[in-house]
Amino acid sequence: MNDDFQFDTLAIRSGHDRTNECEHSEAIFPTSSFVFESAADAAAKFSGDQPGNIYGRMTNPTVGYFQKRLAVLEGGEACVATSSGMSAILAVILALLKAGDHIVCSRSVFGTSTVLLNNYVLKFGVEVDFVDLVDLEQWKNAVKPNTRLFFAETPSNPLTEIVDIRALSDIAHEGGAYLAIDNCFCTPALQKPLSLGADLVIHSATKYLDGHGRCLGGAVVGSEELVGKEVGGILRSGGMVLSPFNAWVFVKGLETLGLRMRAHCESALKLALWLSEHPKVSKVYYPGLKDHPQHELALTQQTGFGGIVSFEVKGVREDCWRVIDSTKMLSITANLGDSKSTITHPASTTHGRLTEEQRAESGIKDNLVRVSVGLESFEDIRDDLARGLA
Ligand SMILES: *Cc1c(COP(=O)(O)O)cnc(C)c1O
């Protein structure tokens, strides 16, 4: 593949090795194992002397297309695909940490990521400390001799806070830790964490990479050493691999990623501007607004502001639920990054498993609504929200 090609071209053309059937569109290989020409061929492939497919838990051509394409788009040497976004995070932790090691994690990561660390990773003797995403002093002060991993999501869910990835990677590396960035909200179409110093990029492919709310999946991108060898090794033994069908859905999703992200961004900015003028809305969270605390950083670190807009409705939880329940077109669902606009009450759903104290620390108020702005006509999205706010 020509390295000079630009993002949209690479998203459509990279990663596909055409087979002898000369297919134009990427093929799905629904097979659990692969056959060998002889016992000697099998032995050579098992020993690693010969490259080649052995078994679906190790490699599958369709999964390979997705991995190669996403690696190119993120600018990483290697990518491994996983069965979900959460298994991508788990695989990174299993691959890079051992008992006695320490993780510093942003307080405003995806709710289930917090649950994974607090309820399960701790059990294995790994220490975890949580800090404010945007407060670099807190990250610096949290570093201990056994710190091995920094984990952050930027922009954060649902409040769209943004951390300076370059500065955070410097702090991580000074402390002898790797920096992993969950790039779910921006995707490589809007932000490339590896080019800003991050060591690992984590994805929930379930969101924008699919883009149509069809499949669960995830991925980790980074160096051959860290991702190809270490994270890939855990997947081959742990088995949280992506199915060929889901990989194919993501391969096709990537082809329109740039186009879709530009459209998501355009409607989200219009919606954020409209909401900030609305008398029933007390606060709007969107990096494209000039009063967003990291608006300037977003302009340099990202090439777009993303498709997620959160806002606080004047009043209490009931007022907020009324806005959600009055919509006729928006889907009340926890997914995001879909062509369909979705609306969620984070405090009682995605972040409902956090304690009240953890929610308060993360700034998730009871009157907060999150909208993942889809690809429907903007006027219809706006009018659907206007009804409940009226
Ligand atoms: C959804 C999500 C995840 C988890 O991904 P799954 O595919 O649902 O396992 C992780 N991080 C972020 C930011 C997400 O939005």
Tab-separated table of C-alpha atoms and ligand atoms in Angstrom:
chain	number	residue	atom	x	y	z
A	1	MET	CA	0.000	0.000	0.000
A	2	ASN	CA	1.222	3.434	-0.962
A	3	ASP	CA	2.223	5.214	2.250
A	4	ASP	CA	1.485	8.563	0.624
A	5	PHE	CA	-2.226	7.832	0.422
A	6	GLN	CA	-4.405	9.929	2.668
A	7	PHE	CA	-6.695	8.743	5.461
A	8	ASP	CA	-9.891	8.093	3.480
A	9	THR	CA	-7.978	6.179	0.800
A	10	LEU	CA	-6.144	4.036	3.348
A	11	ALA	CA	-9.432	3.340	5.146
A	12	ILE	CA	-10.808	1.852	1.922
A	13	ARG	CA	-7.750	0.308	0.280
A	14	SER	CA	-5.313	-0.869	2.961
A	15	GLY	CA	-5.025	-4.259	4.614
A	16	HIS	CA	-6.694	-6.447	1.996
A	17	ASP	CA	-4.783	-9.322	0.367
A	18	ARG	CA	-6.940	-10.494	-2.523
A	19	THR	CA	-7.230	-14.293	-2.767
A	20	ASN	CA	-7.076	-16.479	-5.895
A	21	GLU	CA	-10.822	-15.881	-6.311
A	22	CYS	CA	-10.060	-12.247	-7.255
A	23	GLU	CA	-12.824	-10.885	-5.012
A	24	HIS	CA	-13.211	-7.102	-5.083
A	25	SER	CA	-14.805	-6.752	-1.650
A	26	GLU	CA	-13.022	-8.349	1.306
A	27	ALA	CA	-14.058	-11.964	1.955
A	28	ILE	CA	-15.263	-13.555	5.192
A	29	PHE	CA	-13.474	-16.754	6.218
A	30	PRO	CA	-15.842	-18.556	8.610
A	31	THR	CA	-13.536	-21.421	9.506
A	32	SER	CA	-12.190	-22.471	12.879
A	33	SER	CA	-9.119	-24.276	11.537
A	34	PHE	CA	-6.924	-24.435	8.436
A	35	VAL	CA	-5.525	-27.501	6.652
A	36	PHE	CA	-1.919	-28.380	5.896
A	37	GLU	CA	-0.434	-29.907	2.783
A	38	SER	CA	1.467	-32.509	4.762
A	39	ALA	CA	2.571	-33.459	8.246
A	40	ALA	CA	5.830	-31.608	7.572
A	41	ASP	CA	3.913	-28.469	6.533
A	42	ALA	CA	1.882	-28.685	9.778
A	43	ALA	CA	5.038	-29.104	11.855
A	44	ALA	CA	6.730	-26.146	10.143
A	45	LYS	CA	3.733	-23.873	10.749
A	46	PHE	CA	3.274	-24.963	14.377
A	47	SER	CA	6.939	-24.373	15.110
A	48	GLY	CA	6.794	-20.928	13.523
A	49	ASP	CA	9.433	-21.773	10.893
A	50	GLN	CA	6.786	-21.200	8.203
A	51	PRO	CA	4.152	-18.456	8.327
A	52	GLY	CA	0.556	-19.543	7.773
A	53	ASN	CA	-2.860	-20.030	9.307
A	54	ILE	CA	-3.280	-22.796	11.891
A	55	TYR	CA	-6.358	-22.158	13.983
A	56	GLY	CA	-8.907	-19.354	14.375
A	57	ARG	CA	-7.779	-18.392	17.848
A	58	MET	CA	-4.357	-17.474	16.420
A	59	THR	CA	-5.138	-15.973	13.009
A	60	ASN	CA	-7.984	-15.577	10.547
A	61	PRO	CA	-7.640	-13.742	7.220
A	62	THR	CA	-10.723	-11.525	7.709
A	63	VAL	CA	-9.635	-10.599	11.215
A	64	GLY	CA	-6.214	-9.899	9.689
A	65	TYR	CA	-7.715	-7.412	7.186
A	66	PHE	CA	-9.289	-5.464	10.046
A	67	GLN	CA	-6.085	-5.523	12.125
A	68	LYS	CA	-3.894	-4.351	9.254
A	69	ARG	CA	-6.290	-1.596	8.213
A	70	LEU	CA	-6.723	-0.220	11.740
A	71	ALA	CA	-2.958	-0.379	12.366
A	72	VAL	CA	-2.384	1.741	9.245
A	73	LEU	CA	-5.060	4.264	10.233
A	74	GLU	CA	-3.703	4.653	13.787
A	75	GLY	CA	-0.109	4.734	12.556
A	76	GLY	CA	0.914	1.679	14.615
A	77	GLU	CA	3.174	-1.255	13.756
A	78	ALA	CA	0.742	-3.865	15.036
A	79	CYS	CA	-2.935	-4.275	15.860
A	80	VAL	CA	-4.733	-7.147	17.542
A	81	ALA	CA	-8.510	-7.465	17.415
A	82	THR	CA	-10.540	-8.557	20.424
A	83	SER	CA	-14.064	-9.779	21.107
A	84	SER	CA	-15.110	-6.468	22.713
A	85	GLY	CA	-13.711	-3.163	23.892
A	86	MET	CA	-13.595	-4.470	27.450
A	87	SER	CA	-11.565	-7.514	26.432
A	88	ALA	CA	-9.116	-5.167	24.702
A	89	ILE	CA	-8.602	-3.370	28.028
A	90	LEU	CA	-8.359	-6.670	29.915
A	91	ALA	CA	-5.831	-8.032	27.409
A	92	VAL	CA	-3.597	-4.971	27.859
A	93	ILE	CA	-3.689	-5.384	31.644
A	94	LEU	CA	-2.994	-9.125	31.506
A	95	ALA	CA	-0.176	-8.600	29.037
A	96	LEU	CA	1.658	-5.740	30.737
A	97	LEU	CA	1.082	-6.134	34.483
A	98	LYS	CA	1.787	-8.619	37.221
A	99	ALA	CA	0.955	-8.796	40.926
A	100	GLY	CA	2.576	-5.899	42.774
A	101	ASP	CA	2.385	-3.501	39.807
A	102	HIS	CA	0.453	-0.249	39.870
A	103	ILE	CA	-1.966	1.436	37.435
A	104	VAL	CA	-2.855	5.127	37.389
A	105	CYS	CA	-6.244	5.573	35.757
A	106	SER	CA	-8.369	8.557	34.882
A	107	ARG	CA	-11.453	8.880	37.078
A	108	SER	CA	-13.579	9.598	34.021
A	109	VAL	CA	-13.109	6.421	32.043
A	110	PHE	CA	-16.018	4.318	30.777
A	111	GLY	CA	-18.017	3.000	33.772
A	112	THR	CA	-17.274	-0.666	33.113
A	113	SER	CA	-13.541	0.073	32.868
A	114	THR	CA	-13.687	1.372	36.448
A	115	VAL	CA	-15.624	-1.702	37.538
A	116	LEU	CA	-13.093	-3.990	35.831
A	117	LEU	CA	-10.196	-2.376	37.690
A	118	ASN	CA	-11.897	-2.025	41.089
A	119	ASN	CA	-13.698	-5.373	41.291
A	120	TYR	CA	-11.470	-7.732	39.344
A	121	VAL	CA	-7.972	-6.469	38.553
A	122	LEU	CA	-7.425	-5.565	42.238
A	123	LYS	CA	-8.079	-9.228	43.125
A	124	PHE	CA	-4.864	-10.183	41.352
A	125	GLY	CA	-2.707	-7.923	43.482
A	126	VAL	CA	-2.455	-5.027	41.045
A	127	GLU	CA	-2.840	-1.630	42.689
A	128	VAL	CA	-4.995	1.065	41.083
A	129	ASP	CA	-5.197	4.790	41.773
A	130	PHE	CA	-7.693	7.122	40.138
A	131	VAL	CA	-6.916	10.742	39.251
A	132	ASP	CA	-8.660	13.656	37.525
A	133	LEU	CA	-8.170	13.276	33.773
A	134	VAL	CA	-7.159	16.863	33.111
A	135	ASP	CA	-5.049	17.523	36.239
A	136	LEU	CA	-1.493	16.615	35.172
A	137	GLU	CA	-0.145	17.292	38.697
A	138	GLN	CA	-2.347	14.494	40.042
A	139	TRP	CA	-0.963	12.074	37.443
A	140	LYS	CA	2.585	13.095	38.335
A	141	ASN	CA	1.972	12.732	42.086
A	142	ALA	CA	0.327	9.336	41.668
A	143	VAL	CA	3.460	7.754	40.167
A	144	LYS	CA	5.131	5.140	42.384
A	145	PRO	CA	8.196	2.960	41.816
A	146	ASN	CA	5.877	0.099	40.739
A	147	THR	CA	3.719	2.145	38.329
A	148	ARG	CA	3.564	0.350	34.988
A	149	LEU	CA	0.508	1.745	33.218
A	150	PHE	CA	-1.342	5.051	32.728
A	151	PHE	CA	-4.839	4.600	31.344
A	152	ALA	CA	-7.010	7.443	30.025
A	153	GLU	CA	-9.839	8.172	27.672
A	154	THR	CA	-9.868	11.454	25.806
A	155	PRO	CA	-12.329	12.990	25.194
A	156	SER	CA	-13.969	11.390	28.194
A	157	ASN	CA	-17.387	9.817	28.377
A	158	PRO	CA	-19.819	11.516	28.921
A	159	LEU	CA	-18.345	14.916	29.848
A	160	THR	CA	-15.921	15.256	26.882
A	161	GLU	CA	-12.967	16.398	28.995
A	162	ILE	CA	-9.667	16.389	27.116
A	163	VAL	CA	-6.152	15.679	28.350
A	164	ASP	CA	-2.946	16.741	26.632
A	165	ILE	CA	-1.745	13.349	25.367
A	166	ARG	CA	1.809	14.578	24.658
A	167	ALA	CA	2.217	15.957	28.191
A	168	LEU	CA	0.658	12.864	29.756
A	169	SER	CA	2.950	10.541	27.790
A	170	ASP	CA	5.976	12.489	29.032
A	171	ILE	CA	4.852	12.032	32.653
A	172	ALA	CA	4.155	8.323	32.100
A	173	HIS	CA	7.533	7.697	30.479
A	174	GLU	CA	9.428	9.628	33.140
A	175	GLY	CA	7.755	7.371	35.701
A	176	GLY	CA	8.666	4.221	33.764
A	177	ALA	CA	5.058	3.549	32.723
A	178	TYR	CA	3.280	2.935	29.442
A	179	LEU	CA	0.450	5.238	28.354
A	180	ALA	CA	-2.694	3.579	26.975
A	181	ILE	CA	-5.356	5.804	25.404
A	182	ASP	CA	-8.916	4.644	24.791
A	183	ASN	CA	-9.547	6.376	21.436
A	184	CYS	CA	-13.214	5.450	21.241
A	185	PHE	CA	-14.679	8.942	20.992
A	186	CYS	CA	-12.379	10.358	18.317
A	187	THR	CA	-11.254	7.307	16.341
A	188	PRO	CA	-8.120	7.720	14.187
A	189	ALA	CA	-10.191	9.916	11.864
A	190	LEU	CA	-9.933	12.730	14.436
A	191	GLN	CA	-6.993	11.861	16.709
A	192	LYS	CA	-3.868	9.685	16.570
A	193	PRO	CA	-2.595	9.091	20.129
A	194	LEU	CA	0.485	7.109	19.009
A	195	SER	CA	1.761	10.151	17.095
A	196	LEU	CA	1.396	12.150	20.337
A	197	GLY	CA	3.511	9.756	22.411
A	198	ALA	CA	1.007	7.144	23.626
A	199	ASP	CA	2.282	3.553	23.642
A	200	LEU	CA	-1.043	1.817	23.148
A	201	VAL	CA	-4.365	2.732	21.585
A	202	ILE	CA	-7.428	0.839	22.761
A	203	HIS	CA	-10.711	0.680	20.852
A	204	SER	CA	-14.239	-0.395	21.406
A	205	ALA	CA	-14.896	-1.160	17.727
A	206	THR	CA	-18.523	-1.552	18.795
A	207	LYS	CA	-18.868	2.210	18.514
A	208	TYR	CA	-17.710	4.379	15.599
A	209	LEU	CA	-15.523	1.775	13.857
A	210	ASP	CA	-18.653	-0.261	13.150
A	211	GLY	CA	-20.701	2.914	13.076
A	212	HIS	CA	-24.069	1.225	12.678
A	213	GLY	CA	-24.568	-0.502	16.024
A	214	ARG	CA	-24.298	-4.063	14.712
A	215	CYS	CA	-21.423	-5.896	16.408
A	216	LEU	CA	-19.290	-6.027	19.538
A	217	GLY	CA	-15.544	-5.895	19.079
A	218	GLY	CA	-12.353	-4.205	20.136
A	219	ALA	CA	-8.723	-3.680	19.243
A	220	VAL	CA	-5.327	-2.699	20.611
A	221	VAL	CA	-2.769	-0.863	18.448
A	222	GLY	CA	0.902	-0.157	19.160
A	223	SER	CA	4.393	-1.502	18.575
A	224	GLU	CA	5.152	-4.997	17.314
A	225	GLU	CA	6.868	-5.774	20.621
A	226	LEU	CA	4.085	-4.591	22.971
A	227	VAL	CA	0.994	-5.347	20.927
A	228	GLY	CA	1.958	-7.984	18.360
A	229	LYS	CA	3.929	-10.067	20.841
A	230	GLU	CA	2.679	-9.302	24.372
A	231	VAL	CA	-1.010	-8.465	23.891
A	232	GLY	CA	-1.310	-10.875	20.961
A	233	GLY	CA	0.199	-13.628	23.106
A	234	ILE	CA	-2.461	-13.210	25.792
A	235	LEU	CA	-5.224	-13.331	23.182
A	236	ARG	CA	-3.941	-16.529	21.592
A	237	SER	CA	-3.899	-18.190	25.026
A	238	GLY	CA	-6.807	-16.343	26.655
A	239	GLY	CA	-9.078	-16.624	23.644
A	240	MET	CA	-10.913	-13.269	23.678
A	241	VAL	CA	-10.588	-13.072	19.900
A	242	LEU	CA	-12.799	-11.373	17.343
A	243	SER	CA	-15.075	-13.455	15.110
A	244	PRO	CA	-14.467	-13.289	11.334
A	245	PHE	CA	-17.984	-12.003	10.685
A	246	ASN	CA	-17.625	-9.130	13.166
A	247	ALA	CA	-14.182	-8.352	11.745
A	248	TRP	CA	-15.715	-8.095	8.271
A	249	VAL	CA	-18.384	-5.694	9.545
A	250	PHE	CA	-15.631	-3.488	10.994
A	251	VAL	CA	-13.529	-3.696	7.817
A	252	LYS	CA	-16.470	-2.309	5.869
A	253	GLY	CA	-17.225	0.189	8.651
A	254	LEU	CA	-13.717	1.611	8.426
A	255	GLU	CA	-14.249	2.393	4.732
A	256	THR	CA	-16.694	5.188	5.611
A	257	LEU	CA	-15.145	6.199	8.940
A	258	GLY	CA	-13.718	9.549	7.809
A	259	LEU	CA	-16.893	10.487	5.975
A	260	ARG	CA	-19.102	9.526	8.894
A	261	MET	CA	-16.972	11.264	11.520
A	262	ARG	CA	-17.084	14.535	9.556
A	263	ALA	CA	-20.885	14.302	9.419
A	264	HIS	CA	-21.170	13.373	13.139
A	265	CYS	CA	-18.966	16.359	14.029
A	266	GLU	CA	-20.945	18.797	11.890
A	267	SER	CA	-24.332	17.883	13.411
A	268	ALA	CA	-22.942	17.633	16.951
A	269	LEU	CA	-21.536	21.168	16.772
A	270	LYS	CA	-24.863	22.506	15.484
A	271	LEU	CA	-26.702	20.699	18.281
A	272	ALA	CA	-24.294	21.921	20.968
A	273	LEU	CA	-24.695	25.526	19.775
A	274	TRP	CA	-28.480	25.196	19.737
A	275	LEU	CA	-28.563	23.620	23.217
A	276	SER	CA	-26.335	26.319	24.695
A	277	GLU	CA	-28.936	28.919	23.675
A	278	HIS	CA	-31.828	26.902	25.102
A	279	PRO	CA	-33.461	28.368	28.251
A	280	LYS	CA	-34.128	24.906	29.780
A	281	VAL	CA	-30.502	23.798	29.479
A	282	SER	CA	-28.101	24.830	32.229
A	283	LYS	CA	-24.825	23.460	30.804
A	284	VAL	CA	-23.531	21.915	27.585
A	285	TYR	CA	-20.418	19.733	27.324
A	286	TYR	CA	-18.883	19.770	23.843
A	287	PRO	CA	-15.227	20.448	22.924
A	288	GLY	CA	-16.293	22.516	19.915
A	289	LEU	CA	-17.822	25.211	22.126
A	290	LYS	CA	-15.519	28.155	22.812
A	291	ASP	CA	-16.278	27.984	26.545
A	292	HIS	CA	-15.233	24.297	26.797
A	293	PRO	CA	-12.215	24.334	29.151
A	294	GLN	CA	-10.007	22.439	26.670
A	295	HIS	CA	-11.340	23.972	23.453
A	296	GLU	CA	-7.883	25.248	22.447
A	297	LEU	CA	-6.282	21.875	23.166
A	298	ALA	CA	-8.980	20.146	21.112
A	299	LEU	CA	-8.106	22.409	18.189
A	300	THR	CA	-4.469	21.271	18.214
A	301	GLN	CA	-4.803	17.644	19.338
A	302	GLN	CA	-7.874	16.644	17.327
A	303	THR	CA	-8.974	17.334	13.765
A	304	GLY	CA	-12.640	17.418	14.821
A	305	PHE	CA	-14.664	17.717	18.017
A	306	GLY	CA	-16.532	14.404	17.834
A	307	GLY	CA	-20.160	13.311	17.837
A	308	ILE	CA	-20.997	13.216	21.555
A	309	VAL	CA	-22.848	16.099	23.190
A	310	SER	CA	-23.840	16.029	26.853
A	311	PHE	CA	-26.000	18.585	28.634
A	312	GLU	CA	-27.634	19.289	31.958
A	313	VAL	CA	-31.361	19.948	32.005
A	314	LYS	CA	-32.545	22.621	34.427
A	315	GLY	CA	-34.130	20.767	37.336
A	316	VAL	CA	-33.779	17.290	38.827
A	317	ARG	CA	-33.674	13.708	37.558
A	318	GLU	CA	-37.435	13.705	36.718
A	319	ASP	CA	-37.041	16.743	34.440
A	320	CYS	CA	-34.167	15.052	32.722
A	321	TRP	CA	-36.039	11.766	32.279
A	322	ARG	CA	-38.995	13.751	30.816
A	323	VAL	CA	-36.711	15.089	28.081
A	324	ILE	CA	-35.524	11.558	27.310
A	325	ASP	CA	-39.029	10.074	27.367
A	326	SER	CA	-40.476	12.815	25.155
A	327	THR	CA	-38.260	11.955	22.217
A	328	LYS	CA	-39.943	10.023	19.415
A	329	MET	CA	-37.027	9.419	17.058
A	330	LEU	CA	-33.859	9.265	19.204
A	331	SER	CA	-33.191	5.769	20.559
A	332	ILE	CA	-33.057	5.341	24.326
A	333	THR	CA	-30.038	3.056	24.414
A	334	ALA	CA	-26.592	2.983	25.916
A	335	ASN	CA	-24.729	2.520	22.647
A	336	LEU	CA	-22.942	5.385	20.954
A	337	GLY	CA	-21.202	5.984	17.655
A	338	ASP	CA	-24.177	4.731	15.664
A	339	SER	CA	-25.715	6.237	12.519
A	340	LYS	CA	-28.859	6.393	14.676
A	341	SER	CA	-28.842	9.132	17.314
A	342	THR	CA	-29.034	7.754	20.832
A	343	ILE	CA	-29.945	9.350	24.137
A	344	THR	CA	-28.859	8.147	27.577
A	345	HIS	CA	-29.120	9.100	31.237
A	346	PRO	CA	-25.556	8.227	32.338
A	347	ALA	CA	-26.184	8.425	36.118
A	348	SER	CA	-28.682	5.549	36.037
A	349	THR	CA	-27.282	3.498	33.138
A	350	THR	CA	-23.673	3.528	31.881
A	351	HIS	CA	-22.420	4.947	35.184
A	352	GLY	CA	-25.142	3.395	37.377
A	353	ARG	CA	-22.817	0.766	38.843
A	354	LEU	CA	-20.545	3.423	40.303
A	355	THR	CA	-21.213	4.489	43.872
A	356	GLU	CA	-22.839	7.890	44.363
A	357	GLU	CA	-19.502	9.158	45.624
A	358	GLN	CA	-17.633	7.923	42.541
A	359	ARG	CA	-20.251	9.564	40.320
A	360	ALA	CA	-19.947	12.846	42.182
A	361	GLU	CA	-16.147	12.714	41.833
A	362	SER	CA	-16.564	12.132	38.103
A	363	GLY	CA	-19.008	15.035	37.769
A	364	ILE	CA	-21.871	12.871	36.464
A	365	LYS	CA	-24.919	14.727	37.740
A	366	ASP	CA	-28.457	13.408	38.007
A	367	ASN	CA	-29.742	15.925	35.447
A	368	LEU	CA	-27.152	15.011	32.794
A	369	VAL	CA	-28.202	13.716	29.363
A	370	ARG	CA	-25.792	12.277	26.783
A	371	VAL	CA	-26.624	12.354	23.103
A	372	SER	CA	-24.608	10.462	20.530
A	373	VAL	CA	-25.439	12.564	17.506
A	374	GLY	CA	-26.221	10.295	14.565
A	375	LEU	CA	-26.405	10.778	10.839
A	376	GLU	CA	-30.116	11.578	10.524
A	377	SER	CA	-31.056	15.053	9.239
A	378	PHE	CA	-29.939	17.572	11.834
A	379	GLU	CA	-33.322	19.339	11.971
A	380	ASP	CA	-35.055	16.093	12.972
A	381	ILE	CA	-32.579	15.452	15.813
A	382	ARG	CA	-32.983	19.008	17.083
A	383	ASP	CA	-36.790	18.962	16.851
A	384	ASP	CA	-36.967	15.661	18.735
A	385	LEU	CA	-35.059	17.176	21.653
A	386	ALA	CA	-36.994	20.454	21.452
A	387	ARG	CA	-40.206	18.587	22.249
A	388	GLY	CA	-39.037	17.352	25.650
A	389	LEU	CA	-37.298	20.599	26.537
A	390	ALA	CA	-40.403	22.697	25.723
B	1	LIG	C1	-18.188	1.040	25.023
B	1	LIG	C2	-16.896	1.475	25.512
B	1	LIG	C3	-15.965	0.553	25.993
B	1	LIG	C4	-16.269	-0.924	26.097
B	1	LIG	O1	-16.466	-1.494	24.838
B	1	LIG	P1	-17.368	-2.801	24.575
B	1	LIG	O2	-17.172	-3.042	23.129
B	1	LIG	O3	-18.768	-2.447	24.955
B	1	LIG	O4	-16.823	-3.881	25.432
B	1	LIG	C5	-14.736	1.018	26.410
B	1	LIG	N1	-14.434	2.320	26.358
B	1	LIG	C6	-15.309	3.245	25.907
B	1	LIG	C7	-14.918	4.671	25.878
B	1	LIG	C8	-16.564	2.868	25.466
B	1	LIG	O5	-17.432	3.776	25.035
